[in-house]
Coordinates of C-alpha atoms and ligand atoms in Angstrom, one line a residue:
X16 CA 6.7 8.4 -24.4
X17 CA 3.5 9.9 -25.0
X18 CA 4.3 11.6 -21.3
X19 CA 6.5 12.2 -18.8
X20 CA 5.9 13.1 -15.5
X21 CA 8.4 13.8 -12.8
X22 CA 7.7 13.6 -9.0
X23 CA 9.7 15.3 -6.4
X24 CA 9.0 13.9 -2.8
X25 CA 11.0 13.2 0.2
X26 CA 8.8 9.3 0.0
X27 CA 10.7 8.3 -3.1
X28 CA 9.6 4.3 -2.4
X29 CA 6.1 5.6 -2.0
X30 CA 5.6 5.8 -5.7
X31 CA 6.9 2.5 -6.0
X32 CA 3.0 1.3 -6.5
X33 CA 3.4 3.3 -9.7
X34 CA 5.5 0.1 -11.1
X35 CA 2.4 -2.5 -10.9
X36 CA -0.8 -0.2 -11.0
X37 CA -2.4 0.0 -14.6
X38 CA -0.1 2.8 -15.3
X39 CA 3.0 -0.4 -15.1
X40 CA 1.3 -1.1 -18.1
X41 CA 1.6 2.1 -19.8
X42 CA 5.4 2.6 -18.6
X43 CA 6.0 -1.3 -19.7
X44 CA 4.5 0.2 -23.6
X45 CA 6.8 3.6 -23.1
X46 CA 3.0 5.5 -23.3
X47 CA 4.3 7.4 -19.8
X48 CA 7.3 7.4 -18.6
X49 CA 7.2 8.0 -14.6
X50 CA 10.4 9.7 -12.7
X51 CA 10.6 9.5 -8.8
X52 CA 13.3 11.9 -7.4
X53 CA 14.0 12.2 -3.4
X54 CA 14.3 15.7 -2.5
X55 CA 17.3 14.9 -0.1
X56 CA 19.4 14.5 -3.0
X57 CA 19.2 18.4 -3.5
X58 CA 20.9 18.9 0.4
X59 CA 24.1 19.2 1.1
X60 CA 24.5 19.2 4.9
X61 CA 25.0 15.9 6.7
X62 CA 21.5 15.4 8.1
X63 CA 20.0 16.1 4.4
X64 CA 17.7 19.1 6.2
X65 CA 14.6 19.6 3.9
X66 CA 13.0 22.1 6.5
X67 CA 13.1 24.4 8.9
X68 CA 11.1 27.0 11.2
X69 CA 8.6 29.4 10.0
X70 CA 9.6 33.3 9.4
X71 CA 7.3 34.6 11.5
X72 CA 6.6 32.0 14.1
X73 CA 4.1 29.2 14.3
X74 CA 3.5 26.2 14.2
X75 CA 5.2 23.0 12.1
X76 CA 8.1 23.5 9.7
X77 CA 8.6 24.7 6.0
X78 CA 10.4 23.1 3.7
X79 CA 13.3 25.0 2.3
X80 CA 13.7 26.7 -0.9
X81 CA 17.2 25.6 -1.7
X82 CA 16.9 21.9 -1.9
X83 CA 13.6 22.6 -4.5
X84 CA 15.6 25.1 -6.2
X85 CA 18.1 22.8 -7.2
X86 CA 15.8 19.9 -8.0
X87 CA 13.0 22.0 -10.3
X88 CA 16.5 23.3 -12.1
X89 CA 16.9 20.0 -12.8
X90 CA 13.4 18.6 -13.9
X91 CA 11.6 21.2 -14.7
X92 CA 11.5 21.8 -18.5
X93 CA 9.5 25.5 -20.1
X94 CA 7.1 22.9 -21.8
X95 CA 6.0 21.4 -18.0
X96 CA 3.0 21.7 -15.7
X97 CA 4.3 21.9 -12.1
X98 CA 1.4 20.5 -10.0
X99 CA 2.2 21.7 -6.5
X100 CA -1.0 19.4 -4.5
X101 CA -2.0 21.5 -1.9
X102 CA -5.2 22.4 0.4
X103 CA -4.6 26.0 -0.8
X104 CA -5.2 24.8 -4.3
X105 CA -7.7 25.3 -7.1
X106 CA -10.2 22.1 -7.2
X107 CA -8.8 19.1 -9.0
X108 CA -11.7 18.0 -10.9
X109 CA -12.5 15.8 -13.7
X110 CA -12.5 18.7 -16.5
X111 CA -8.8 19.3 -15.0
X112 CA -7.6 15.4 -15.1
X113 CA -8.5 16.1 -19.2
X114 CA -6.6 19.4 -19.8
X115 CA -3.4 17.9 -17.8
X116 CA -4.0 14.3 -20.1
X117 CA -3.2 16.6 -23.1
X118 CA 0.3 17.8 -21.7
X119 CA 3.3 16.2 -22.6
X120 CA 5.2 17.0 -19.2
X121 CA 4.1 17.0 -16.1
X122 CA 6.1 17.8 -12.3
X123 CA 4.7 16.6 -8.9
X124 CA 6.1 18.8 -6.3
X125 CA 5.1 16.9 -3.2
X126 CA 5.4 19.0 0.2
X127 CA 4.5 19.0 3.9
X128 CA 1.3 19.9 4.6
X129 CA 3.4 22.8 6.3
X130 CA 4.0 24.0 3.0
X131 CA 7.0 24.8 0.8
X132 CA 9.0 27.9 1.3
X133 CA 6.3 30.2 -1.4
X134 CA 9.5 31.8 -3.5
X135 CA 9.7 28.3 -5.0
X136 CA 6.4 28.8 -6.6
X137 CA 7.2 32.0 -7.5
X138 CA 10.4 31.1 -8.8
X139 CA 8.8 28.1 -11.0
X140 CA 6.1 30.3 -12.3
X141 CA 9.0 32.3 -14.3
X142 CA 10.3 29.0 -15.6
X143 CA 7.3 27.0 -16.6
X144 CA 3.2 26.9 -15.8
X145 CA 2.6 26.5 -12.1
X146 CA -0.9 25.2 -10.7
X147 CA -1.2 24.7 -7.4
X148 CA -4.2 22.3 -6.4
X149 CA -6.5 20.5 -4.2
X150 CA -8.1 17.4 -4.0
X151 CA -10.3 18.2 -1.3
X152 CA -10.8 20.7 1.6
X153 CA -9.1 18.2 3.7
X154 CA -5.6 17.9 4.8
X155 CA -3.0 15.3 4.3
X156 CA 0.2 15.3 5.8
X157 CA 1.7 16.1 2.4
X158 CA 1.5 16.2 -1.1
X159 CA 1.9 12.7 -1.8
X160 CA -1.1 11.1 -1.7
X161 CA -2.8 13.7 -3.5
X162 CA -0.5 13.4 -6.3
X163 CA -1.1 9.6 -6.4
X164 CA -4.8 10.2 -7.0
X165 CA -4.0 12.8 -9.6
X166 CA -1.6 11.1 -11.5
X167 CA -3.6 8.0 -11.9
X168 CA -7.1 10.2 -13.3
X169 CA -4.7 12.1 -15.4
X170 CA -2.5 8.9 -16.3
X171 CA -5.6 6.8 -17.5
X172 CA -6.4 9.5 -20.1
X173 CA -3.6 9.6 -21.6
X174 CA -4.3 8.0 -25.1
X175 CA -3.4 4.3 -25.4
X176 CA -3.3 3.1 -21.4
X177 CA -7.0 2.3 -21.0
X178 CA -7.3 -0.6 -23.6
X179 CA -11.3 0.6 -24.0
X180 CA -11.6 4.4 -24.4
X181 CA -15.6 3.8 -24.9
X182 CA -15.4 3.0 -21.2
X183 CA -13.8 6.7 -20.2
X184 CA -16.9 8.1 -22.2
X185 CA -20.1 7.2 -19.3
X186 CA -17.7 8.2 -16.7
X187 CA -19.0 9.9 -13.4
X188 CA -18.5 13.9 -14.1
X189 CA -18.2 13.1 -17.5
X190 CA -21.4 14.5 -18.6
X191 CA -21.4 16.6 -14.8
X192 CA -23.9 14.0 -13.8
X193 CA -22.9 11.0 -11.5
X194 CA -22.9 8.0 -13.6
X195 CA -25.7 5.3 -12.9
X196 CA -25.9 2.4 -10.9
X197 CA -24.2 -0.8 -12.8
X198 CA -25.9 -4.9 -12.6
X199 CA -24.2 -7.9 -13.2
X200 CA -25.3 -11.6 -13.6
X201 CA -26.8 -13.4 -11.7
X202 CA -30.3 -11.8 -12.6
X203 CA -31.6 -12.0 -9.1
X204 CA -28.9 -12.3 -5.9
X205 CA -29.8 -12.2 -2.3
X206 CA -33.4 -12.0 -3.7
X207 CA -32.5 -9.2 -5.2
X208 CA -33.7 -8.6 -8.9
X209 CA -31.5 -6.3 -11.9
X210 CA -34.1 -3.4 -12.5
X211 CA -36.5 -5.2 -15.5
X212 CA -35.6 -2.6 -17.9
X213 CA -32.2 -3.6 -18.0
X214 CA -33.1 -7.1 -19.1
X215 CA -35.5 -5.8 -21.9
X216 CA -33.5 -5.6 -24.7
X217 CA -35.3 -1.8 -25.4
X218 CA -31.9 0.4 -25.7
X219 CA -34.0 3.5 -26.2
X220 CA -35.9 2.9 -22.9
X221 CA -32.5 1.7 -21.0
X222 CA -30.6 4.7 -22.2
X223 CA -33.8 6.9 -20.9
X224 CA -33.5 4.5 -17.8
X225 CA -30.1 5.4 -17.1
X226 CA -30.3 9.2 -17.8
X227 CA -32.8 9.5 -15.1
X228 CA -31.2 7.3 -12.8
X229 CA -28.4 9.9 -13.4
X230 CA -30.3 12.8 -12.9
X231 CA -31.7 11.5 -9.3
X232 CA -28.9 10.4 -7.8
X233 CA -26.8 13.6 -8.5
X234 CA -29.9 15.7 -7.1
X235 CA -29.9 13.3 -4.0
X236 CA -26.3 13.5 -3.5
X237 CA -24.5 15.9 -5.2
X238 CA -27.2 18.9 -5.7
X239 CA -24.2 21.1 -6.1
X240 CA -23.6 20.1 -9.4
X241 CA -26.8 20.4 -10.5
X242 CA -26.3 24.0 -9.7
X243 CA -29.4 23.5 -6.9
X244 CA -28.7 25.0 -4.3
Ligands
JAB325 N1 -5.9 18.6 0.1 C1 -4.7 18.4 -0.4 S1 -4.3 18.3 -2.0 C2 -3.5 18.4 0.5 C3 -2.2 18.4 0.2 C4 -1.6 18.4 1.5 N2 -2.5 18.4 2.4 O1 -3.7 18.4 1.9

């Protein structure tokens, strides 16, 4: 396929979603092929221990290096990204989702939020490109759901699983402005009327419409992107 992208997780049946979401499709067509691999596999003691205490003390658990050893040795190729979702990471953004769409191998470490044992990183970093990254500054219990999220705004960019690629153009960040507000019929609901100029048939003056509509709803709620203050 056009990708493949291997996850690492103790939640193997999380990614089950993975088999009916849009991306089904793109599996079904062989665009992306998807590989879910439970990080117990990679133990060898009888309780498949993934973790243990911090060097150093604290709080929570960290997962050991040894079981992620063996499983990057076996998934992780030179030509991969390793995505390692973390709160520690650099931003995932938009411009991101784009530059991963273009890669033909992608790895999902998903950890605790505890963390993962930091000479796996290092380790990976001699064997392929490493990015470690967030989706927010908030935190998860682990790495999962982050790398849900990512993998479906870099999977719908891959060429061939959105059926319309116009629609990926007018996108919110796409132009770093938040996209503008969408109508529908009926004309009026709830006594509610579809702006006029939308209705006009003037494509010049709905275009115009739209840019401003744009440009005021990113100053109102996303000023930072406008550079404001
Ligand atoms: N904010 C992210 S990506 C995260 C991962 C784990 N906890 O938070």
């Amino acid at each position: 396929g056009r990708m493949r992208i291997d996850i690492v997780t103790i939640f193997p049946e999380f990614f089950g979603v993975l088999d009916v979401s849009l991306l089904g499709k793109a599996r079904e067509r062989g665009i992306i092929d998807v590989a879910v691999h439970d990080l117990r596999d990679y133990t060898h003691d009888r309780h498949r221990t993934v973790d243990d205490t911090p060097y150093g003390g604290g709080a929570g658990m960290v997962m050991r290096p040894e079981p992620w050893g063996e499983a990057l040795d076996e998934v992780l190729t030179p030509d991969a990204v390793l995505i390692v979702p973390s709160p520690a990471g650099e931003r995932f953004t938009q411009a991101l989702a784009k530059q991963l769409a273009t890669e033909s191998r992608l790895v999902f470490a998903c950890g605790r939020y505890e963390g993962i044992d930091q000479r796996v990183v290092e380790h990976a970093a001699s064997v392929a490109r490493v990015r470690e990254v967030s989706l927010g500054d908030y935190v998860l219990n682990g790495g999962e759901v982050a790398a849900m999220a990512m993998i479906e705004a870099v999977g719908r960019l891959v060429p061939g699983v959105i059926g319309n690629p116009e629609s990926l153009d007018e996108e919110s960040h796409e132009d770093g402005l938040l996209e503008y507000p969408s109508y529908t019929k009926p004309a009026v609901w709830r006594e509610r009327e579809v702006p006029p100029i939308l209705l006009s048939g003037n494509h010049g003056a709905i275009a115009a419409w739209r840019r401003e509509q744009q440009v005021e709803r990113t100053r109102r709620v996303r000023p930072d992107l406008l550079g404001d203050a």
